mmCIF file as gemmi writes it, N, C-alpha and C atoms, coordinates in Angstrom:
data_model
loop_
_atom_site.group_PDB
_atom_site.id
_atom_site.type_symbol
_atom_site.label_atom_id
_atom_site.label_alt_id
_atom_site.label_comp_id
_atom_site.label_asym_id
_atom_site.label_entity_id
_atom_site.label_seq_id
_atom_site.pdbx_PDB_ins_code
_atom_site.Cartn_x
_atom_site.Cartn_y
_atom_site.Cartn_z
_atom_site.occupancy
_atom_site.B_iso_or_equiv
_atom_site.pdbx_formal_charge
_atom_site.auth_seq_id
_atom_site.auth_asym_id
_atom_site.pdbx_PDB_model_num
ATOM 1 N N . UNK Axp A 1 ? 21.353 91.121 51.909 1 0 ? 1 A 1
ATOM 2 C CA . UNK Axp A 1 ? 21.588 90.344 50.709 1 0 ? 1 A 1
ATOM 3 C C . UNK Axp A 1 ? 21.528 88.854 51.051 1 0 ? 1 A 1
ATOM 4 N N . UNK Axp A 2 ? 20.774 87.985 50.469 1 0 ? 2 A 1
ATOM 5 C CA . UNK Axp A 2 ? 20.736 86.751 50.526 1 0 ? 2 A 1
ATOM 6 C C . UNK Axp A 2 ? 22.003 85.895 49.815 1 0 ? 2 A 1
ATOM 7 N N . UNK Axp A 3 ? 22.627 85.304 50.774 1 0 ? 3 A 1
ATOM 8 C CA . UNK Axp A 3 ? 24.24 84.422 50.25 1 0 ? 3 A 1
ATOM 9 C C . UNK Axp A 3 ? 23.402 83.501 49.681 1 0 ? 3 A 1
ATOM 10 N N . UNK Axp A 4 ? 24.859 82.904 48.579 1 0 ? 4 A 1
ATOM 11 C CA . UNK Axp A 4 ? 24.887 81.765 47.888 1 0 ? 4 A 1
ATOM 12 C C . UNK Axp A 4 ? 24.098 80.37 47.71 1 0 ? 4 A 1
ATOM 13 N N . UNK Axp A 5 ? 24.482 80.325 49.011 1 0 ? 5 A 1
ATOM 14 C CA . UNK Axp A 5 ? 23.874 78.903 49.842 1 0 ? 5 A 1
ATOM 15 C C . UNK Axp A 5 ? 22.561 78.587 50.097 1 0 ? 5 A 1
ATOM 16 N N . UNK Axp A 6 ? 22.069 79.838 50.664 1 0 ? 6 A 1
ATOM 17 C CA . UNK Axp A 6 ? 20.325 79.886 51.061 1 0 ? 6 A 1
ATOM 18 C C . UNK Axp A 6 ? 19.996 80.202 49.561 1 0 ? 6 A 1
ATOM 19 N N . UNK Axp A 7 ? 20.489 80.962 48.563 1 0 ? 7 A 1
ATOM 20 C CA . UNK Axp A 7 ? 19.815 80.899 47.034 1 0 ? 7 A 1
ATOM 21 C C . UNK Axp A 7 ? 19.839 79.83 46.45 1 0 ? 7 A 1
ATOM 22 N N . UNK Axp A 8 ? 20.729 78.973 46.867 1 0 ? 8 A 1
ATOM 23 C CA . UNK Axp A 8 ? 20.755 77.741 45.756 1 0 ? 8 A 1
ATOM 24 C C . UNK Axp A 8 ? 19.713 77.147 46.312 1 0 ? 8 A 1
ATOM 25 N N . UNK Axp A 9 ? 19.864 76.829 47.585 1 0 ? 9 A 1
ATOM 26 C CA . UNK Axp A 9 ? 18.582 76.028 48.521 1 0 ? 9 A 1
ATOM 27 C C . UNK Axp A 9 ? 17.397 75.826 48.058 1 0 ? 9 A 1
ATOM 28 N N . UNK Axp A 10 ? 17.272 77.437 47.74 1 0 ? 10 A 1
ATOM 29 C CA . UNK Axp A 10 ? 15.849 78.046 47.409 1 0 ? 10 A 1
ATOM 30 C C . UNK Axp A 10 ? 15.591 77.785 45.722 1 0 ? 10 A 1
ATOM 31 N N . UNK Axp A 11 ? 16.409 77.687 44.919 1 0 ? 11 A 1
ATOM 32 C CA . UNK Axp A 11 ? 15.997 77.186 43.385 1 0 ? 11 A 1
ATOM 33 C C . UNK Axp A 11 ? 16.15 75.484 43.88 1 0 ? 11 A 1
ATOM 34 N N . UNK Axp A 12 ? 17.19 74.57 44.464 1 0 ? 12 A 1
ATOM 35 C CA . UNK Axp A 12 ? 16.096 73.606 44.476 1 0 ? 12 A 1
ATOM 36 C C . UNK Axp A 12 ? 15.063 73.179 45.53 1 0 ? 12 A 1
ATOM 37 N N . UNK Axp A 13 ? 14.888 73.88 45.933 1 0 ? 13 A 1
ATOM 38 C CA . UNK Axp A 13 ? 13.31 73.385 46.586 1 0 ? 13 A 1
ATOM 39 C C . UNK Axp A 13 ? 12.548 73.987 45.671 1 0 ? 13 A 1
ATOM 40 N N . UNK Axp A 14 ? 12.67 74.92 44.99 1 0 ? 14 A 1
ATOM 41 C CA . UNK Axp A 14 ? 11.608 75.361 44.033 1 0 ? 14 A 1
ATOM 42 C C . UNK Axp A 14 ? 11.382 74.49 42.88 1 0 ? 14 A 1
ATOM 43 N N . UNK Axp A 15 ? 12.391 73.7 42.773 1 0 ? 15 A 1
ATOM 44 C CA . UNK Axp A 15 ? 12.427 73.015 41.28 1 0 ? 15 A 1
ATOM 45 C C . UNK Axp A 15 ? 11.734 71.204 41.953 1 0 ? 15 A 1
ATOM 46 N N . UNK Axp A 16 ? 12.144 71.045 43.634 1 0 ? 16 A 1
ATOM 47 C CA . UNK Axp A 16 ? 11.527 70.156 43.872 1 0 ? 16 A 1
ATOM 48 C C . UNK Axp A 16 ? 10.188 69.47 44.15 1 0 ? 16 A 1
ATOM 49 N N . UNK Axp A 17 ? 9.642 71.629 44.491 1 0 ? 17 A 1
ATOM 50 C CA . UNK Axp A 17 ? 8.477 71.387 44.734 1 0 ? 17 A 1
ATOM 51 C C . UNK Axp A 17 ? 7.556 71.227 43.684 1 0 ? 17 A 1
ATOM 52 N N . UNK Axp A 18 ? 7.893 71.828 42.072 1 0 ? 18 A 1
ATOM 53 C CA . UNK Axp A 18 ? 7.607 71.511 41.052 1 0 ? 18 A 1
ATOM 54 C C . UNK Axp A 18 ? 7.419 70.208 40.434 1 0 ? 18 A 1
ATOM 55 N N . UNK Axp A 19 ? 8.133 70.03 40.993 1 0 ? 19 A 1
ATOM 56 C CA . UNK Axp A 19 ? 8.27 68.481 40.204 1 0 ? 19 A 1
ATOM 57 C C . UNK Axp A 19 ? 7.312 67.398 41.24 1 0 ? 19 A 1
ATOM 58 N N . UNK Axp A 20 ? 7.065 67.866 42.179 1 0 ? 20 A 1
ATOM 59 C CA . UNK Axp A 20 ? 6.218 66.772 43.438 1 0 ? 20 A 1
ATOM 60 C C . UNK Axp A 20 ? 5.184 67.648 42.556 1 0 ? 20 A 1
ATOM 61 N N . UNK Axp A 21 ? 4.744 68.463 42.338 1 0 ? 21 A 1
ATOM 62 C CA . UNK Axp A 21 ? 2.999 69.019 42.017 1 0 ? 21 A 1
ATOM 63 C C . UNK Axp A 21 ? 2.954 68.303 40.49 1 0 ? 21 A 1
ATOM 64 N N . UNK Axp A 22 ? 3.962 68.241 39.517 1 0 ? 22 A 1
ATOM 65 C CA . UNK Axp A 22 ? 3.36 67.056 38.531 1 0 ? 22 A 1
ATOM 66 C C . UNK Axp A 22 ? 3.468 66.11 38.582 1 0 ? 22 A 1
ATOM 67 N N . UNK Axp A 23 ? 3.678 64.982 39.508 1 0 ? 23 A 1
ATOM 68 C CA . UNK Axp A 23 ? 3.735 63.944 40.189 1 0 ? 23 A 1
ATOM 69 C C . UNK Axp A 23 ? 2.466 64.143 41.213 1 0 ? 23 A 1
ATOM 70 N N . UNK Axp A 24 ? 2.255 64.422 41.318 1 0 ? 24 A 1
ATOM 71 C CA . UNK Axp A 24 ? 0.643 64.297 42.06 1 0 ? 24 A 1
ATOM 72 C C . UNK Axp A 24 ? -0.216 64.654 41.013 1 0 ? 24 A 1
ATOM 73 N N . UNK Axp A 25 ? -0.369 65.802 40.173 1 0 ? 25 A 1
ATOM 74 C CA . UNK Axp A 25 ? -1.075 65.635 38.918 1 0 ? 25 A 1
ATOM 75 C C . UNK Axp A 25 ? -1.121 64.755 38.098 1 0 ? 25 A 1
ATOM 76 N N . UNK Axp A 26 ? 0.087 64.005 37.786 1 0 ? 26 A 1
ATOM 77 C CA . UNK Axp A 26 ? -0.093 63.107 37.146 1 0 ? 26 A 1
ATOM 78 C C . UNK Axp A 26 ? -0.721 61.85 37.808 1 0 ? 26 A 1
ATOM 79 N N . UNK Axp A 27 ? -0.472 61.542 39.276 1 0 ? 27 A 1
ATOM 80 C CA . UNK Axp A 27 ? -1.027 60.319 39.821 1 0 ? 27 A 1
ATOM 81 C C . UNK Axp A 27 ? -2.922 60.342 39.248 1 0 ? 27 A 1
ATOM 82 N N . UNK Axp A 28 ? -2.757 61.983 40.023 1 0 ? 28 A 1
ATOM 83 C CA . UNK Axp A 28 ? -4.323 62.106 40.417 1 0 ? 28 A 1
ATOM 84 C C . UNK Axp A 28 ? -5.06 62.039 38.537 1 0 ? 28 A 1
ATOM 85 N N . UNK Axp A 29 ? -4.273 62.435 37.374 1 0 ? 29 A 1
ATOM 86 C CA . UNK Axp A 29 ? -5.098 61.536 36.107 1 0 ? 29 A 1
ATOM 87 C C . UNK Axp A 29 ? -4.966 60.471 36.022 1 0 ? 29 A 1
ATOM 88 N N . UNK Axp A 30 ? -3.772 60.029 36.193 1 0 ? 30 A 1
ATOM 89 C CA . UNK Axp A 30 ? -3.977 58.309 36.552 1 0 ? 30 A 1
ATOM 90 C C . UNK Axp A 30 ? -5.485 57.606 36.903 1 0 ? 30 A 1
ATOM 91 N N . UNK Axp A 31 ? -5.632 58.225 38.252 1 0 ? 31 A 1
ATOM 92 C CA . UNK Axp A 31 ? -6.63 57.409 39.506 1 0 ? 31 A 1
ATOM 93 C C . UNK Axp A 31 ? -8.112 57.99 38.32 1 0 ? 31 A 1
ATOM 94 N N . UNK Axp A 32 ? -8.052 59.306 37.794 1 0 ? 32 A 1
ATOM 95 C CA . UNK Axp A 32 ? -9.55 59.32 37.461 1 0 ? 32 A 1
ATOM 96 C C . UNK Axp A 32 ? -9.698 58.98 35.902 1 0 ? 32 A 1
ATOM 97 N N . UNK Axp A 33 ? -8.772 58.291 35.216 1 0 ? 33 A 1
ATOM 98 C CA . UNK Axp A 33 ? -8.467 57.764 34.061 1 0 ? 33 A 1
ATOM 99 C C . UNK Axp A 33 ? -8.86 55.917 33.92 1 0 ? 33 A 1
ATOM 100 N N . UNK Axp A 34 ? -8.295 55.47 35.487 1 0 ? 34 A 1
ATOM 101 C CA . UNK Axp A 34 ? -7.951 54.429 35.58 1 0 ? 34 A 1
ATOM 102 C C . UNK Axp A 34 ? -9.365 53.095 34.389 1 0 ? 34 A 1
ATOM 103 N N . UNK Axp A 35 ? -10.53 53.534 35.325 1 0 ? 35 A 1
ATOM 104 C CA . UNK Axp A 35 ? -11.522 52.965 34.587 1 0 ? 35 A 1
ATOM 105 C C . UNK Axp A 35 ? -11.893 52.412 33.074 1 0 ? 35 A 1
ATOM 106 N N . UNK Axp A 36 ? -12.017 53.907 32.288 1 0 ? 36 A 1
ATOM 107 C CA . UNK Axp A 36 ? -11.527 54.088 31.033 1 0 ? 36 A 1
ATOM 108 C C . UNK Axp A 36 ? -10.076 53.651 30.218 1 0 ? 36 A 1
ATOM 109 N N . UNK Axp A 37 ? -9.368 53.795 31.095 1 0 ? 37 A 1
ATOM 110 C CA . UNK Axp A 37 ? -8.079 53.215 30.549 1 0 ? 37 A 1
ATOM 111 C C . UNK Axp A 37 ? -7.904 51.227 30.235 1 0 ? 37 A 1
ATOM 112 N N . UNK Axp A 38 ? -9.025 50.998 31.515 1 0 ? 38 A 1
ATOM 113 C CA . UNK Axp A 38 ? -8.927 49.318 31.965 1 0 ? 38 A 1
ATOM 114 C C . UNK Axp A 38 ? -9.937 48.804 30.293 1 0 ? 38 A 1
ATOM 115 N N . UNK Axp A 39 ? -10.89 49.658 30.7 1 0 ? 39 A 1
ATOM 116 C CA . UNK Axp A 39 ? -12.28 49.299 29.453 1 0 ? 39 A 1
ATOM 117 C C . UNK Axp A 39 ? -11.404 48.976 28.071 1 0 ? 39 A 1
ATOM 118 N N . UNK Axp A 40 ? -10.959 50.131 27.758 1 0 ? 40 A 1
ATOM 119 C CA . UNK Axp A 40 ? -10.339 50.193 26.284 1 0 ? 40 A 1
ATOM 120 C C . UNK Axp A 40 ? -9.143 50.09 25.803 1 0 ? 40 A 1
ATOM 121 N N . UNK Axp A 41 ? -7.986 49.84 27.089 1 0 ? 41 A 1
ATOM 122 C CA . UNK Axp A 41 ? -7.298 49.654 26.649 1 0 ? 41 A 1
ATOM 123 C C . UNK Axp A 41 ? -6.353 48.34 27.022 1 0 ? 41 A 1
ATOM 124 N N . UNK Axp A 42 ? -6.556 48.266 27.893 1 0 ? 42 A 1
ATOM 125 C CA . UNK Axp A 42 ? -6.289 46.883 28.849 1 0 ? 42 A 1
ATOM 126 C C . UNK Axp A 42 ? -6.911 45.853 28.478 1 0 ? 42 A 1
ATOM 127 N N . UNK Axp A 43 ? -8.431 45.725 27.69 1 0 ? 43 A 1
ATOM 128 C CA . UNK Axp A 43 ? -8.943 44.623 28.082 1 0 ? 43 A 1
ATOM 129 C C . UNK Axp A 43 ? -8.515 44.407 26.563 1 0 ? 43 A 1
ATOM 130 N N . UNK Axp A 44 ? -8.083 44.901 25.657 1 0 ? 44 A 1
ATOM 131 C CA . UNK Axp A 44 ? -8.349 44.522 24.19 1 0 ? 44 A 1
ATOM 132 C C . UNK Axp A 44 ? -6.725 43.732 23.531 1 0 ? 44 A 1
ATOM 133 N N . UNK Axp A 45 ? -6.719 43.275 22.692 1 0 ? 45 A 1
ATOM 134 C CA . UNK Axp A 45 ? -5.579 42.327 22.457 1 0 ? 45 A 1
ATOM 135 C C . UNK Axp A 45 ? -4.406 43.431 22.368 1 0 ? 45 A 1
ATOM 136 N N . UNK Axp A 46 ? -3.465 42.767 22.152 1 0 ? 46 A 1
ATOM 137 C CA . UNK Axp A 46 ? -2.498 43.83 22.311 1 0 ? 46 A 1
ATOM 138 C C . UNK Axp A 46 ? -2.044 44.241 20.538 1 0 ? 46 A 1
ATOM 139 N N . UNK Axp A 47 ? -1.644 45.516 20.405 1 0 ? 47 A 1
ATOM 140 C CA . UNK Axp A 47 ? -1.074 46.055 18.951 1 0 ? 47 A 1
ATOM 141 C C . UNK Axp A 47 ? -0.042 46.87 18.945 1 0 ? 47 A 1
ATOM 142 N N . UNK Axp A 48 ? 0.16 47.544 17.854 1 0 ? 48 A 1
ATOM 143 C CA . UNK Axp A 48 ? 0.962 48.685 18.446 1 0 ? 48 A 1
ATOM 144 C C . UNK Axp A 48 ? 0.974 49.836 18.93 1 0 ? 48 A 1
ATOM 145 N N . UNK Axp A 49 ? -0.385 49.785 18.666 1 0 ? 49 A 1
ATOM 146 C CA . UNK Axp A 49 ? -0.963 51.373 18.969 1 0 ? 49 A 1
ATOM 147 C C . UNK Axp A 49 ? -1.282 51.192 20.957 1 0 ? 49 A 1
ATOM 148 N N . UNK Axp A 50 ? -1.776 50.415 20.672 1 0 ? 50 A 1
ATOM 149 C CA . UNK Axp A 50 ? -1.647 49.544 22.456 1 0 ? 50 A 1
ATOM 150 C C . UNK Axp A 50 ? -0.266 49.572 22.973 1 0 ? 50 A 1
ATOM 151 N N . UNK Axp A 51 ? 0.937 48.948 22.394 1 0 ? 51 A 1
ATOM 152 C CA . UNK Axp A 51 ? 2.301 49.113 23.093 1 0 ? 51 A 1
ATOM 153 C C . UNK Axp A 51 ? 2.542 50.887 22.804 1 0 ? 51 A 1
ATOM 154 N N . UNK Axp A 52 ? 2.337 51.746 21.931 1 0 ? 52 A 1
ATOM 155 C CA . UNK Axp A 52 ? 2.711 52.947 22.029 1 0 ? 52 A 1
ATOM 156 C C . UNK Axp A 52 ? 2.035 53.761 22.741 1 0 ? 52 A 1
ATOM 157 N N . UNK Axp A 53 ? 0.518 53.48 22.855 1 0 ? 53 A 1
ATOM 158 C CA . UNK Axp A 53 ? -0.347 54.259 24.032 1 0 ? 53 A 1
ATOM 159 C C . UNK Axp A 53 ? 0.516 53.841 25.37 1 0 ? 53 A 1
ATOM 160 N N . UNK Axp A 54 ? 1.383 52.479 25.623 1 0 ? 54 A 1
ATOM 161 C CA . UNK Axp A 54 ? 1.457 51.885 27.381 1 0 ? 54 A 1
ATOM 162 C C . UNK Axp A 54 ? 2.891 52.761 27.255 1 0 ? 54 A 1
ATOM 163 N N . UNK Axp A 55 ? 3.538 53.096 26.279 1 0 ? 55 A 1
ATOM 164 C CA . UNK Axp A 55 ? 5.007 53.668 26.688 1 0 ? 55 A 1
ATOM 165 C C . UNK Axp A 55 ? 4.939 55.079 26.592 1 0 ? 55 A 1
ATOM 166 N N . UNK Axp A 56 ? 3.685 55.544 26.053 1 0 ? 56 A 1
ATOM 167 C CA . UNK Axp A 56 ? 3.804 57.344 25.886 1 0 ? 56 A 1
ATOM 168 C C . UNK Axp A 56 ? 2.992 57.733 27.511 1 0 ? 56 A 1
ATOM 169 N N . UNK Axp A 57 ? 2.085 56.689 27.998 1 0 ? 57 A 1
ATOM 170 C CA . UNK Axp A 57 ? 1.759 56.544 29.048 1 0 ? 57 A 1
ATOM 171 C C . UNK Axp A 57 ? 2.433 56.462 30.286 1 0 ? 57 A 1
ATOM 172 N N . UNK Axp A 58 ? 2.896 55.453 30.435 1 0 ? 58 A 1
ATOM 173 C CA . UNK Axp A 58 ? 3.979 55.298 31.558 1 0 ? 58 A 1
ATOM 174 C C . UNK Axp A 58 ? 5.619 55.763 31.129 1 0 ? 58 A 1
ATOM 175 N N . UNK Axp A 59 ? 6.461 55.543 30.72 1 0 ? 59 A 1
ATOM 176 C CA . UNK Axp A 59 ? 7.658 56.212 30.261 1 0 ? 59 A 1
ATOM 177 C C . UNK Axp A 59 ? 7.51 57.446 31.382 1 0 ? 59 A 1
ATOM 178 N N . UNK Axp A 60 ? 6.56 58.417 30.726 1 0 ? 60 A 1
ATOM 179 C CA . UNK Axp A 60 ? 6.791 59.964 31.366 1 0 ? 60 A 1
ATOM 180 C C . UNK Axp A 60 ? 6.471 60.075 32.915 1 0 ? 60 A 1
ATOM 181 N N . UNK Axp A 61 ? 6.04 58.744 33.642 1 0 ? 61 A 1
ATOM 182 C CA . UNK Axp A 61 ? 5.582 59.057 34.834 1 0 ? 61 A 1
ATOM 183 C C . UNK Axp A 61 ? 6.642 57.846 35.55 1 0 ? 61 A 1
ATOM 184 N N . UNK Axp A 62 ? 8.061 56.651 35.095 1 0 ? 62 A 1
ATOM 185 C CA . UNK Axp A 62 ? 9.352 56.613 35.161 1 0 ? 62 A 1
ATOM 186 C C . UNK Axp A 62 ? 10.289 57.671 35.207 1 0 ? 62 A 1
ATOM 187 N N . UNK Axp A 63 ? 9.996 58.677 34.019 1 0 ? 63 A 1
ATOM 188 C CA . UNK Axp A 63 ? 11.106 59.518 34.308 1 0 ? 63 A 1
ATOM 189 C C . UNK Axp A 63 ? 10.588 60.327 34.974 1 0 ? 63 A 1
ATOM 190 N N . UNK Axp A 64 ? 9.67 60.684 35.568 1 0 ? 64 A 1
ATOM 191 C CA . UNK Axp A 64 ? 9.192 61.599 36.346 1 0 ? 64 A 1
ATOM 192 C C . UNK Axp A 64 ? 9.441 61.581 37.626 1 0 ? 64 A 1
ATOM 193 N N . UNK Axp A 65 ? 9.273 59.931 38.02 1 0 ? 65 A 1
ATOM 194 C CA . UNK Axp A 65 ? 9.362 59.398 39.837 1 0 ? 65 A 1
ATOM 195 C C . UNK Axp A 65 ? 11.011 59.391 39.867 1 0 ? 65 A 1
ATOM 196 N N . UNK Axp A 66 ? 11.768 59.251 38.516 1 0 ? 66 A 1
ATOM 197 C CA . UNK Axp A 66 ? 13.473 58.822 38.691 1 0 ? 66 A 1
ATOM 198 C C . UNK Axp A 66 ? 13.808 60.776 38.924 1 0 ? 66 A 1
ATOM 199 N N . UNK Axp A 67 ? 13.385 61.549 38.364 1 0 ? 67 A 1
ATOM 200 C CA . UNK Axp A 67 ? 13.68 62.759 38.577 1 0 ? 67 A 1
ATOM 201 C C . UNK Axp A 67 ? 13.436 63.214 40.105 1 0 ? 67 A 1
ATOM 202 N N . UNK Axp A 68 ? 12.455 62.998 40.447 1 0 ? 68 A 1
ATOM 203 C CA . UNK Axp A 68 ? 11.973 63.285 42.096 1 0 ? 68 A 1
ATOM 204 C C . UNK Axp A 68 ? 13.003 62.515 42.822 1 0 ? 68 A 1
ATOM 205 N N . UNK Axp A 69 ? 12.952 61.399 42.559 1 0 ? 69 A 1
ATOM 206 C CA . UNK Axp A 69 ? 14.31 60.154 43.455 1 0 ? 69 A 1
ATOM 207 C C . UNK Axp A 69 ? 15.558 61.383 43.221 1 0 ? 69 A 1
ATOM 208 N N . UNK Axp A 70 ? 15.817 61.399 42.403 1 0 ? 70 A 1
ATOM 209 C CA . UNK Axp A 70 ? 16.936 62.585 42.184 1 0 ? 70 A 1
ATOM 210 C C . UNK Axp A 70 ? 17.359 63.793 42.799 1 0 ? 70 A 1
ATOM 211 N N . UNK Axp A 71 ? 16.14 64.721 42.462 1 0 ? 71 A 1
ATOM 212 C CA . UNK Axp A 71 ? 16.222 65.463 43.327 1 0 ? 71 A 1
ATOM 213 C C . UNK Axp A 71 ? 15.799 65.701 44.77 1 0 ? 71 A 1
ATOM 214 N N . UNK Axp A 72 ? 15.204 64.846 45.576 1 0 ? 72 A 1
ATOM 215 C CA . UNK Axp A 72 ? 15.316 64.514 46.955 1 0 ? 72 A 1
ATOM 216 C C . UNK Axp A 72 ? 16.246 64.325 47.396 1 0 ? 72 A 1
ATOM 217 N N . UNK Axp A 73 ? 17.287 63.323 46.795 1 0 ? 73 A 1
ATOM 218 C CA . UNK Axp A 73 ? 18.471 62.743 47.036 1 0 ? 73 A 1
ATOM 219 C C . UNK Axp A 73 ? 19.674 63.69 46.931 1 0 ? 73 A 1
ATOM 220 N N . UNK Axp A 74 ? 19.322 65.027 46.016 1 0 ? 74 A 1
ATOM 221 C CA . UNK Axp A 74 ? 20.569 65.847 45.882 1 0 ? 74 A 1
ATOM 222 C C . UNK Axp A 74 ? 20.271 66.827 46.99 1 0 ? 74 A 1
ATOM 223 N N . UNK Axp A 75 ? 19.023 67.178 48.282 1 0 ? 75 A 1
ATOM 224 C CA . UNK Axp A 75 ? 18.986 67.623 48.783 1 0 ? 75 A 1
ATOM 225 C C . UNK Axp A 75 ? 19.591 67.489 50.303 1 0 ? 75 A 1
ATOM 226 N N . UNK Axp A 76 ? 19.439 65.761 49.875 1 0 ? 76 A 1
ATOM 227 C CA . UNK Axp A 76 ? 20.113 65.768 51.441 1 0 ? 76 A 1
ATOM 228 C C . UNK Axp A 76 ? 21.311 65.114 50.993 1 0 ? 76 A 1
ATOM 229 N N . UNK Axp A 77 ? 21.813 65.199 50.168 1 0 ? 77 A 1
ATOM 230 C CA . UNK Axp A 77 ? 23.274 65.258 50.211 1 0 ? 77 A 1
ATOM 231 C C . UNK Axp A 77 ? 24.083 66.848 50.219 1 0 ? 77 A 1
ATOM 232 N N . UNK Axp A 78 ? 23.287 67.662 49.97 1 0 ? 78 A 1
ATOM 233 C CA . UNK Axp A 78 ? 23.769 68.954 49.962 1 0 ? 78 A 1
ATOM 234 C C . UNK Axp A 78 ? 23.521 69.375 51.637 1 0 ? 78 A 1
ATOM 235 N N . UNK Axp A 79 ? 23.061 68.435 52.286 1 0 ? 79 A 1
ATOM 236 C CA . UNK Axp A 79 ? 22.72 69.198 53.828 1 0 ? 79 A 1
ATOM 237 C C . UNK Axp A 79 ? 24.025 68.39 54.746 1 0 ? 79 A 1
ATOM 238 N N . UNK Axp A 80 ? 24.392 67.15 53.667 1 0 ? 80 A 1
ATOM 239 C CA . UNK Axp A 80 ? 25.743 66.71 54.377 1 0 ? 80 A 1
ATOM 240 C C . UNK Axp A 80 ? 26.766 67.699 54.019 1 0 ? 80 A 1
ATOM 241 N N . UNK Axp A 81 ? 26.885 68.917 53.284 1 0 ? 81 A 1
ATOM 242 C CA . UNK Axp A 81 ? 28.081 69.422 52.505 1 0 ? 81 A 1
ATOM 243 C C . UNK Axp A 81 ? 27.57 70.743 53.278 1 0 ? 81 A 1
């Protein structure tokens, strides 16, 4: 029977490793977006549809890197405990 300790381990590394694979998915649309993104959306004056494209844009890839900071951080504090 697998104890407590090595199960919890094991849901978060599972939940950490999740979260690093959409954090690299998301980088990697980033990098092949980047071009297209500069053309049409960067170069043109700013509106609102421009400030709501830059926060539906970035926002989710803030809370994404603050979630990873997170859970990295709850791992090795659980290896001090």
């Amino acid at each position: 029977m697998v104890s407590l300790p090595f199960a919890a381990f094991q849901v978060v590394r599972c939940h950490l490793s999740t979260i690093v694979a959409a954090l690299v998915i998301t980088i990697y649309d980033h990098l092949i977006t980047l071009d297209t993104e500069v053309e049409y959306v960067w170069s043109k004056r700013w509106s609102k549809s421009k400030g709501l494209f830059i926060i539906a844009r970035y926002l989710g890839d803030i809370l994404l890197i603050s979630v990873c900071i997170v859970f990295s951080n709850f791992g090795a504090a659980s290896s001090v405990l």
